[in-house]
Short mmCIF file of C-alpha atoms in Angstrom, two decimals:
data_model
loop_
_atom_site.label_atom_id
_atom_site.label_comp_id
_atom_site.label_asym_id
_atom_site.label_seq_id
_atom_site.Cartn_x
_atom_site.Cartn_y
_atom_site.Cartn_z
CA MET A 1 -37.28 5.14 11.39
CA GLY A 2 -36.43 2.41 8.87
CA ASN A 3 -33.05 0.77 9.02
CA LEU A 4 -30.10 2.52 7.36
CA ALA A 5 -27.50 0.78 5.23
CA SER A 6 -24.36 2.15 3.79
CA CYS A 7 -21.33 1.09 1.81
CA CYS A 8 -17.79 1.66 2.97
CA VAL A 9 -15.38 0.39 0.30
CA SER A 10 -11.69 0.18 -0.21
CA PRO A 11 -9.39 3.15 -0.95
CA ARG A 12 -8.82 1.69 -4.44
CA CYS A 13 -12.51 1.88 -5.37
CA GLU A 14 -14.06 4.65 -3.31
CA SER A 15 -17.81 4.75 -2.93
CA ASN A 16 -20.42 6.61 -0.85
CA PHE A 17 -23.88 5.35 -0.03
CA PRO A 18 -25.51 2.79 -2.42
CA SER A 19 -27.80 4.85 -4.63
CA LEU A 20 -30.07 1.98 -5.74
CA LEU A 21 -30.91 0.53 -2.29
CA PRO A 22 -34.62 -0.26 -1.76
CA SER A 23 -35.59 3.00 -0.07
CA ARG A 24 -37.80 5.98 0.17
CA ASP A 25 -36.57 9.65 -0.17
CA ILE A 26 -36.42 11.81 2.88
CA GLY A 27 -35.61 15.07 1.17
CA GLY A 28 -35.65 17.04 -2.02
CA GLU A 29 -32.67 18.55 -3.82
CA ASP A 30 -29.22 17.07 -3.00
CA PRO A 31 -27.98 19.06 0.00
CA VAL A 32 -24.32 18.47 -0.57
CA SER A 33 -22.65 21.14 1.58
CA ASN A 34 -19.16 19.77 2.16
CA ASP A 35 -16.56 17.49 0.60
CA ARG A 36 -18.41 14.27 1.60
CA LYS A 37 -20.10 14.19 -1.78
CA GLY A 38 -22.39 11.34 -2.78
CA PRO A 39 -25.91 10.57 -4.04
CA PHE A 40 -28.83 12.03 -2.13
CA CYS A 41 -29.61 10.33 1.16
CA THR A 42 -32.41 7.85 1.52
CA GLU A 43 -33.87 5.97 4.44
CA MET A 44 -33.64 2.29 3.60
CA ASP A 45 -36.15 -0.40 4.52
CA ALA A 46 -34.09 -3.50 4.99
CA SER A 47 -37.11 -5.67 4.63
CA LEU A 48 -37.06 -4.83 0.85
CA MET A 49 -33.52 -6.08 0.47
CA THR A 50 -34.75 -9.32 -1.16
CA ALA A 51 -33.27 -11.69 -3.76
CA LYS A 52 -36.02 -10.59 -6.22
CA HIS A 53 -35.23 -6.93 -5.92
CA TYR A 54 -31.51 -7.76 -6.20
CA ASN A 55 -32.00 -9.69 -9.36
CA GLN A 56 -34.03 -6.83 -10.89
CA THR A 57 -31.29 -4.30 -10.20
CA LEU A 58 -28.57 -6.70 -11.37
CA GLN A 59 -30.34 -7.22 -14.71
CA GLN A 60 -30.85 -3.40 -15.21
CA ARG A 61 -27.29 -2.55 -14.36
CA SER A 62 -25.61 -5.30 -16.42
CA ALA A 63 -27.84 -4.50 -19.36
CA ALA A 64 -26.92 -0.84 -19.25
CA LEU A 65 -23.17 -1.60 -19.04
CA TRP A 66 -23.44 -3.98 -22.05
CA LYS A 67 -25.38 -1.45 -24.11
CA GLU A 68 -22.77 1.18 -23.34
CA PHE A 69 -19.84 -0.90 -24.52
CA LYS A 70 -21.70 -2.19 -27.56
CA GLU A 71 -22.68 1.35 -28.68
CA ALA A 72 -18.97 2.33 -28.20
CA GLY A 73 -18.10 -0.19 -30.91
CA LEU A 74 -15.88 -2.18 -28.57
CA ILE A 75 -17.72 -5.52 -28.57
CA ARG A 76 -17.93 -8.03 -31.46
CA GLU A 77 -21.22 -9.69 -32.18
CA ASP A 78 -19.94 -13.07 -31.22
CA VAL A 79 -18.94 -12.00 -27.68
CA LYS A 80 -21.48 -12.64 -25.01
CA LEU A 81 -21.80 -10.89 -21.67
CA GLU A 82 -20.99 -13.02 -18.67
CA VAL A 83 -22.79 -11.98 -15.55
CA PHE A 84 -21.63 -12.97 -12.02
CA ALA A 85 -24.14 -12.23 -9.22
CA SER A 86 -23.39 -11.41 -5.57
CA LYS A 87 -25.19 -12.57 -2.48
CA HIS A 88 -28.07 -10.13 -2.03
CA LYS A 89 -27.21 -9.54 1.58
CA ASN A 90 -24.46 -10.24 4.24
CA TYR A 91 -21.82 -10.00 1.53
CA ARG A 92 -19.52 -7.26 2.87
CA MET A 93 -16.60 -8.59 4.92
CA ARG A 94 -15.33 -5.17 6.09
CA VAL A 95 -17.20 -2.00 6.92
CA GLY A 96 -16.56 1.27 8.73
CA PHE A 97 -18.70 3.89 10.46
CA GLY A 98 -18.33 7.24 12.27
CA LEU A 99 -19.21 7.19 15.95
CA TYR A 100 -21.28 10.17 17.07
CA ASP A 101 -21.13 10.89 20.86
CA PRO A 102 -23.60 13.53 22.11
CA LEU A 103 -21.35 13.80 25.23
CA ASN A 104 -18.59 14.98 22.89
CA PRO A 105 -20.38 16.61 19.90
CA SER A 106 -17.38 18.65 18.83
CA ALA A 107 -16.00 15.60 17.06
CA TYR A 108 -18.37 16.16 14.07
CA ASN A 109 -19.87 19.62 14.60
CA GLU A 110 -23.27 18.31 13.56
CA THR A 111 -25.91 15.81 14.73
CA PRO A 112 -27.50 12.95 12.75
CA MET A 113 -30.61 14.20 10.96
CA ASN A 114 -32.69 11.05 11.23
CA VAL A 115 -33.12 10.80 14.98
CA GLU A 116 -34.57 12.95 17.83
CA ASN A 117 -31.75 14.52 19.75
CA ALA A 118 -33.49 13.81 23.05
CA ASN A 119 -33.11 10.10 22.45
CA LEU A 120 -29.56 10.14 21.16
CA ASP A 121 -26.76 8.20 22.67
CA LEU A 122 -23.38 7.07 21.17
CA CYS A 123 -24.26 5.67 17.76
CA TYR A 124 -22.87 4.67 14.38
CA VAL A 125 -23.18 7.34 11.69
CA TYR A 126 -22.51 7.63 8.04
CA TRP A 127 -22.45 10.54 5.65
CA TYR A 128 -24.72 10.40 2.54
CA GLY A 129 -25.16 13.28 0.22
CA GLY A 130 -23.30 15.51 2.70
CA VAL A 131 -25.78 14.62 5.45
CA MET A 132 -24.92 12.63 8.64
CA LEU A 133 -27.29 9.79 9.36
CA ARG A 134 -27.55 7.27 12.20
CA VAL A 135 -26.93 3.64 11.20
CA GLU A 136 -28.97 1.13 13.23
CA GLU A 137 -28.59 -2.02 11.13
CA PHE A 138 -26.40 -2.87 8.19
CA PRO A 139 -27.80 -5.91 6.40
CA ILE A 140 -25.18 -5.94 3.61
CA ALA A 141 -22.41 -6.68 6.10
CA SER A 142 -21.32 -10.22 6.99
CA GLU A 143 -23.33 -12.00 9.59
CA ALA A 144 -20.36 -11.81 11.99
CA ILE A 145 -20.21 -8.04 11.64
CA CYS A 146 -24.07 -7.70 12.00
CA ALA A 147 -23.89 -9.57 15.22
CA ALA A 148 -20.89 -7.57 16.47
CA MET A 149 -22.21 -4.05 15.81
CA PRO A 150 -24.78 -3.73 18.59
CA ARG A 151 -22.50 -5.54 21.14
CA VAL A 152 -19.59 -3.21 20.38
CA LEU A 153 -21.79 -0.11 20.70
CA ARG A 154 -23.29 -1.17 24.02
CA TYR A 155 -19.98 -2.03 25.38
CA ILE A 156 -18.28 1.29 24.48
CA ARG A 157 -21.31 3.27 25.68
CA ALA A 158 -20.87 1.81 29.16
CA ASP A 159 -17.03 2.19 29.45
CA LYS A 160 -15.72 5.78 29.82
CA ASP A 161 -12.12 4.85 28.98
CA LEU A 162 -13.09 3.20 25.70
CA ARG A 163 -15.63 5.92 24.90
CA GLU A 164 -13.52 9.02 25.51
CA GLU A 165 -12.75 10.78 22.21
CA VAL A 166 -13.77 7.79 20.08
CA ARG A 167 -14.46 8.84 16.57
CA SER A 168 -15.06 5.74 14.38
CA ALA A 169 -15.25 1.95 14.35
CA LYS A 170 -14.06 -0.42 11.51
CA PHE A 171 -14.77 -4.11 11.29
CA LEU A 172 -12.79 -6.69 9.26
CA SER A 173 -14.26 -10.18 9.19
CA SER A 174 -13.76 -13.62 7.69
CA SER A 175 -16.27 -16.27 6.64
CA ASN A 176 -15.36 -18.39 9.73
CA GLY A 177 -16.37 -15.59 12.04
CA GLN A 178 -12.96 -13.99 12.80
CA ILE A 179 -13.12 -10.25 13.49
CA VAL A 180 -10.57 -7.49 13.88
CA LEU A 181 -12.19 -4.35 15.45
CA THR A 182 -10.51 -0.99 14.96
CA LEU A 183 -11.43 2.04 17.15
CA VAL A 184 -10.14 5.36 15.96
CA TYR A 185 -9.72 8.25 18.45
CA ARG A 186 -9.17 11.98 18.35
CA GLY A 187 -5.63 12.39 19.62
CA ARG A 188 -5.94 10.73 23.05
CA THR A 189 -3.32 8.37 24.41
CA LEU A 190 -3.82 4.62 24.10
CA GLU A 191 -1.88 3.50 27.17
CA GLY A 192 -2.86 2.68 30.68
CA GLU A 193 -6.54 2.11 31.29
CA TRP A 194 -7.47 2.16 27.60
CA GLU A 195 -5.14 -0.78 26.77
CA LYS A 196 -6.38 -2.71 29.77
CA LYS A 197 -9.95 -2.22 28.96
CA ALA A 198 -9.48 -2.94 25.30
CA SER A 199 -7.73 -6.23 26.09
CA VAL A 200 -10.62 -7.25 28.28
CA MET A 201 -13.14 -6.28 25.56
CA ARG A 202 -11.22 -8.34 22.93
CA ASP A 203 -11.03 -11.39 25.19
CA ARG A 204 -14.72 -11.12 26.17
CA PHE A 205 -15.89 -10.91 22.51
CA GLY A 206 -13.34 -13.40 21.19
CA TYR A 207 -12.00 -11.20 18.49
CA VAL A 208 -8.65 -12.15 16.92
CA GLY A 209 -7.60 -8.54 17.16
CA LEU A 210 -8.60 -5.13 18.56
CA ILE A 211 -6.71 -2.11 17.24
CA GLY A 212 -6.63 1.46 18.56
CA ARG A 213 -5.65 4.38 16.30
CA SER A 214 -4.96 7.87 17.48
CA LYS A 215 -3.00 10.43 15.47
CA LYS A 216 0.06 8.50 14.36
CA VAL A 217 -0.29 5.84 17.06
CA ARG A 218 -1.51 2.30 16.14
CA LYS A 219 -1.89 -0.04 19.13
CA VAL A 220 -2.57 -3.71 18.27
CA ILE A 221 -3.94 -6.13 20.78
CA GLY A 222 -3.87 -9.63 19.46
CA VAL A 223 -3.28 -9.68 15.65
CA ASP A 224 -4.08 -7.20 12.92
CA TYR A 225 -5.40 -9.66 10.32
CA VAL A 226 -8.01 -12.28 9.64
CA ILE A 227 -7.58 -15.58 7.79
CA GLU A 228 -10.11 -16.23 5.16
CA ASN A 229 -10.29 -19.94 4.37
CA GLY A 230 -13.70 -20.00 2.67
CA ILE A 231 -12.48 -19.54 -0.91
CA LYS A 232 -13.83 -22.72 -2.61
CA LEU A 233 -13.39 -22.68 -6.38
CA ASN A 234 -15.20 -24.62 -9.12
CA ASP A 235 -12.10 -26.72 -9.86
CA GLY A 236 -12.25 -28.18 -6.32
CA ARG A 237 -9.49 -26.09 -4.67
CA THR A 238 -9.99 -24.37 -1.36
CA LEU A 239 -7.65 -21.34 -0.95
CA LYS A 240 -6.67 -19.40 2.18
CA TYR A 241 -5.78 -15.72 2.44
CA LYS A 242 -4.47 -13.41 5.02
CA HIS A 243 -6.23 -10.01 5.04
CA VAL A 244 -4.58 -7.26 6.99
CA GLU A 245 -6.28 -4.36 8.68
CA GLY A 246 -5.69 -1.09 6.88
CA ALA A 247 -4.74 -2.80 3.56
CA PHE A 248 -6.89 -3.53 0.57
CA SER A 249 -8.80 -6.76 0.49
CA ASN A 250 -11.88 -7.67 -1.60
CA PRO A 251 -14.83 -6.82 0.62
CA ASN A 252 -17.38 -8.98 -1.18
CA LEU A 253 -16.49 -12.63 -0.54
CA SER A 254 -19.06 -14.16 -2.93
CA MET A 255 -17.79 -11.93 -5.77
CA CYS A 256 -14.15 -12.59 -4.89
CA ILE A 257 -14.89 -16.33 -5.57
CA GLY A 258 -16.88 -15.50 -8.71
CA THR A 259 -14.03 -13.42 -10.04
CA LEU A 260 -11.43 -16.06 -9.38
CA ASN A 261 -13.59 -18.69 -11.13
CA TRP A 262 -13.92 -16.45 -14.16
CA LEU A 263 -10.15 -15.76 -14.16
CA CYS A 264 -9.32 -19.46 -13.95
CA SER A 265 -11.64 -20.12 -16.94
CA VAL A 266 -9.88 -17.36 -18.89
CA ALA A 267 -6.50 -18.82 -17.98
CA GLU A 268 -7.70 -22.18 -19.46
CA ASP A 269 -8.50 -20.34 -22.64
CA ILE A 270 -5.02 -18.68 -22.69
CA ARG A 271 -3.40 -22.08 -22.42
CA LYS A 272 -5.42 -23.11 -25.54
CA HIS A 273 -4.72 -19.92 -27.45
CA ILE A 274 -0.96 -19.39 -26.81
CA LYS A 275 1.59 -21.84 -28.19
CA GLU A 276 4.63 -20.67 -26.27
CA ARG A 277 5.80 -22.52 -23.19
CA PRO A 278 6.52 -21.91 -20.43
CA LEU A 279 3.42 -19.84 -20.11
CA MET A 280 4.29 -16.66 -18.19
CA LEU A 281 2.00 -14.08 -16.53
CA LEU A 282 2.77 -10.61 -15.42
CA GLU A 283 0.32 -9.23 -12.82
CA LEU A 284 0.35 -5.52 -12.17
CA TYR A 285 -1.50 -4.13 -9.09
CA CYS A 286 -1.48 -7.63 -7.68
CA GLY A 287 -2.46 -6.57 -4.07
CA CYS A 288 -2.44 -9.37 -1.55
CA GLY A 289 -2.08 -11.99 -4.22
CA ASN A 290 -5.70 -12.76 -4.44
CA HIS A 291 -5.49 -13.56 -8.25
CA THR A 292 -1.85 -14.76 -8.12
CA VAL A 293 -2.57 -17.61 -5.73
CA ALA A 294 -5.41 -18.94 -7.93
CA LEU A 295 -3.60 -18.70 -11.26
CA ALA A 296 0.02 -19.69 -10.48
CA GLY A 297 1.16 -23.24 -10.93
CA ARG A 298 -2.16 -24.64 -12.10
CA PHE A 299 -2.48 -22.50 -15.17
CA PHE A 300 0.62 -20.47 -15.62
CA ASP A 301 4.18 -21.90 -15.29
CA VAL A 302 5.63 -18.57 -14.07
CA VAL A 303 3.71 -15.65 -12.47
CA LEU A 304 5.29 -12.35 -11.42
CA GLY A 305 3.14 -10.07 -9.31
CA VAL A 306 3.88 -6.37 -8.69
CA ASP A 307 2.40 -3.96 -6.13
CA ILE A 308 3.63 -0.76 -4.49
CA ASP A 309 1.98 -1.34 -1.05
CA LYS A 310 4.43 -2.88 1.40
CA LYS A 311 1.69 -4.43 3.55
CA LEU A 312 0.03 -6.01 0.48
CA VAL A 313 3.22 -7.44 -0.82
CA GLU A 314 4.02 -8.97 2.51
CA ALA A 315 0.47 -10.50 2.66
CA ALA A 316 0.85 -11.74 -0.88
CA GLN A 317 4.11 -13.55 -0.06
CA HIS A 318 2.40 -15.10 2.97
CA ASN A 319 -0.53 -16.19 0.96
CA LEU A 320 1.68 -17.88 -1.71
CA ALA A 321 3.52 -19.78 0.93
CA GLU A 322 0.36 -20.67 2.88
CA ASN A 323 -1.25 -22.14 -0.34
CA LYS A 324 2.01 -23.90 -1.36
CA VAL A 325 1.96 -22.15 -4.69
CA THR A 326 4.98 -22.76 -6.91
CA GLY A 327 6.30 -20.79 -9.83
CA ALA A 328 5.14 -17.33 -8.44
CA LYS A 329 6.81 -14.38 -6.99
CA VAL A 330 5.50 -11.02 -5.75
CA ILE A 331 7.74 -8.01 -5.63
CA ARG A 332 7.26 -4.42 -4.38
CA GLY A 333 7.48 -1.72 -6.94
CA ASP A 334 5.62 0.91 -8.89
CA SER A 335 3.73 -0.81 -11.75
CA GLN A 336 4.45 1.99 -14.19
CA ARG A 337 8.20 2.09 -13.45
CA PHE A 338 8.45 -1.64 -13.52
CA CYS A 339 6.59 -1.81 -16.83
CA ARG A 340 8.99 0.75 -18.26
CA SER A 341 12.03 -1.31 -17.19
CA ILE A 342 10.92 -4.67 -18.51
CA LEU A 343 9.61 -3.22 -21.76
CA ARG A 344 12.90 -1.51 -22.37
CA ARG A 345 15.18 -4.41 -21.53
CA ARG A 346 12.77 -7.44 -21.85
CA LYS A 347 14.33 -8.57 -18.57
CA TYR A 348 13.83 -7.71 -14.86
CA VAL A 349 16.11 -7.92 -11.85
CA GLU A 350 15.02 -10.21 -9.04
CA SER A 351 16.58 -9.17 -5.76
CA GLU A 352 16.40 -10.84 -2.36
CA GLY A 353 17.83 -7.70 -0.64
CA ASP A 354 21.44 -8.61 -1.38
CA ALA A 355 22.77 -6.87 -4.48
CA LYS A 356 25.29 -9.68 -5.06
CA ALA A 357 22.46 -12.21 -5.07
CA SER A 358 20.37 -10.38 -7.55
CA LYS A 359 19.34 -12.30 -10.68
CA GLU A 360 18.28 -11.13 -14.11
CA ARG A 361 15.08 -12.86 -15.30
CA ASP A 362 13.43 -13.21 -18.67
CA ALA A 363 10.37 -10.88 -19.12
CA SER A 364 8.82 -12.50 -22.20
CA PHE A 365 5.37 -12.80 -20.67
CA SER A 366 2.56 -14.58 -22.49
CA ALA A 367 -0.07 -12.58 -20.71
CA VAL A 368 -0.52 -9.52 -18.45
CA LEU A 369 -3.25 -9.05 -15.79
CA VAL A 370 -4.05 -5.52 -14.63
CA ASP A 371 -6.43 -4.55 -11.84
CA PRO A 372 -5.74 -0.84 -11.51
CA PRO A 373 -7.35 1.84 -9.26
CA ARG A 374 -10.41 3.77 -10.43
CA VAL A 375 -8.39 6.11 -12.56
CA GLY A 376 -7.42 3.13 -14.80
CA LEU A 377 -4.07 2.71 -16.56
CA ASP A 378 -1.54 5.52 -17.05
CA ASP A 379 -0.61 6.42 -20.61
CA PHE A 380 2.65 4.51 -20.70
CA THR A 381 1.28 1.31 -19.23
CA ARG A 382 -1.83 1.40 -21.50
CA THR A 383 0.30 1.75 -24.57
CA ASN A 384 2.92 -0.78 -23.68
CA ILE A 385 0.98 -3.73 -22.32
CA CYS A 386 -0.11 -4.14 -25.93
CA VAL A 387 3.11 -5.97 -26.72
CA TYR A 388 1.75 -8.98 -24.82
CA PRO A 389 -0.23 -11.66 -26.71
CA SER A 390 -3.10 -11.67 -24.14
CA ILE A 391 -4.46 -9.12 -21.65
CA ILE A 392 -6.79 -9.57 -18.75
CA TYR A 393 -8.18 -6.21 -17.50
CA VAL A 394 -10.22 -6.07 -14.31
CA SER A 395 -11.78 -2.63 -13.78
CA CYS A 396 -13.86 -0.94 -11.05
CA ASN A 397 -14.52 2.07 -13.29
CA PRO A 398 -16.34 1.47 -16.63
CA GLU A 399 -15.39 4.94 -17.92
CA ALA A 400 -11.72 4.32 -17.37
CA LEU A 401 -12.01 0.81 -18.94
CA LYS A 402 -13.86 2.21 -22.00
CA ARG A 403 -11.19 4.80 -22.48
CA ASP A 404 -8.36 2.26 -22.16
CA LEU A 405 -10.12 -0.29 -24.39
CA LYS A 406 -10.32 2.22 -27.17
CA GLU A 407 -6.55 2.27 -27.29
CA ILE A 408 -5.87 -1.35 -26.63
CA SER A 409 -8.48 -2.46 -29.23
CA LYS A 410 -6.09 -1.09 -31.95
CA THR A 411 -3.90 -4.13 -31.34
CA HIS A 412 -6.19 -6.57 -29.50
CA VAL A 413 -9.71 -8.03 -29.86
CA ILE A 414 -12.06 -8.55 -27.02
CA VAL A 415 -12.66 -12.38 -26.56
CA ARG A 416 -14.59 -12.38 -23.28
CA PHE A 417 -16.38 -9.66 -21.18
CA ALA A 418 -17.71 -10.14 -17.68
CA PHE A 419 -19.94 -8.09 -15.31
CA LEU A 420 -18.80 -8.78 -11.78
CA ASP A 421 -21.27 -7.44 -9.21
CA HIS A 422 -18.89 -6.52 -6.42
CA PHE A 423 -21.10 -3.49 -5.42
CA PRO A 424 -24.78 -4.71 -5.29
CA TYR A 425 -27.56 -2.01 -5.48
CA THR A 426 -25.07 0.74 -6.34
CA ASN A 427 -24.09 2.58 -9.50
CA HIS A 428 -20.52 1.20 -9.03
CA ILE A 429 -19.65 -1.50 -11.53
CA GLU A 430 -16.84 -3.99 -11.78
CA ALA A 431 -16.07 -5.51 -15.25
CA ALA A 432 -13.39 -7.82 -16.60
CA VAL A 433 -12.21 -8.28 -20.16
CA TYR A 434 -9.98 -10.88 -21.83
CA MET A 435 -8.24 -9.62 -24.95
CA LEU A 436 -6.08 -11.33 -27.53
CA ARG A 437 -3.58 -9.60 -29.83
CA LYS A 438 -4.76 -9.61 -33.41
CA ASP A 439 -1.54 -11.06 -34.85
CA VAL A 440 -1.29 -13.97 -32.38
CA ASN A 441 -0.62 -17.23 -34.09
CA LEU A 442 -3.17 -19.36 -32.36
CA ARG A 443 -2.72 -23.09 -31.53
CA LYS A 444 -4.12 -25.09 -34.38
CA ASP A 445 -6.72 -26.78 -32.21
CA ARG A 446 -8.34 -23.50 -31.17
CA LYS A 447 -10.24 -20.78 -33.02
CA ILE A 448 -11.87 -17.62 -31.72
#
């Protein structure tokens, strides 16, 4: 059997198996038989995952995207496609797999199709095209995760207290080798012997955290986050981020850096295009403050980030403080409701938890940055962000982006368009667009 690779992405941008991985078919028609829908399964030969093959797929996919948007009439002739390439392997900083145990087969009610049952022991599995497959190696994962996977499997196989009722394993890593391992169980208790054995395992492997999940119980041994300090930008800055287990973080580190570099260059353009000062940015769906940290202070005088996820807001606030960012604030709230409020009143209320200490702030933003889920923007937000002079739209779904741009292009023109390869070898595409309102009175020293 060749090695099997899979792709486990964030809840914001769901994906199944990479459909363009170098591989050979092991079946005929797509045998999708349940709700784990995806492309048809293939057996991947990891030795074919080369820089040459990656560059070929990157060229094909970026060209197809560009053709699609050009034919839709959304791109002017003077706009050029900017392509940002990923590493061709070891680029995923977090992954997750099922754990199939032949000693407890009721957990999945099926067996992996790509292995002889007589030789089967506890193993990593993944569903692809409705079929469960054993995962032996995972070359797109970070080097730290690749090294951890076989060690974790051997250790759990040999310990009945850790093995009992185990259902899946998730890895969260950083570029400096930190790992948080999460083991998910089918309803068993995580006290007593399990906690003792898990603590020993964490200490032995040197992980910053080991987490057990069972039903509604979440047991944390150590910490539930990694610190990513390998974000080095073109402008010379090195940024540091806290990524929490169970919350969204950009899984592709090389493309996280590429995206931030593109956003910083767009922010420089906005400073040249827009006359008004102070320069203010509204960031909807800001997550853990990944973009906020890079853009605040250096490019925008004021940045307000909004996200509905409590964990992400707390991480964003930590990341702003850790990077000593000034002029930025992240608040928790529904982006659609927040947008309705500030567009109606042109002000927003900043609260520190004490109603008496609440302050009303100006909401005359110079730019808005949106990075929505796969569904794209809701009708209200799509219509009403058009009041802002400049819009930066980061999208993980070209179809939703194309739909939204057809409306936004009634008031704005596309100035820059980028292909950001967050999901190498797959049909999933991330794109980013910078738009400027047609009636903006540009600074005299700048023309589009």
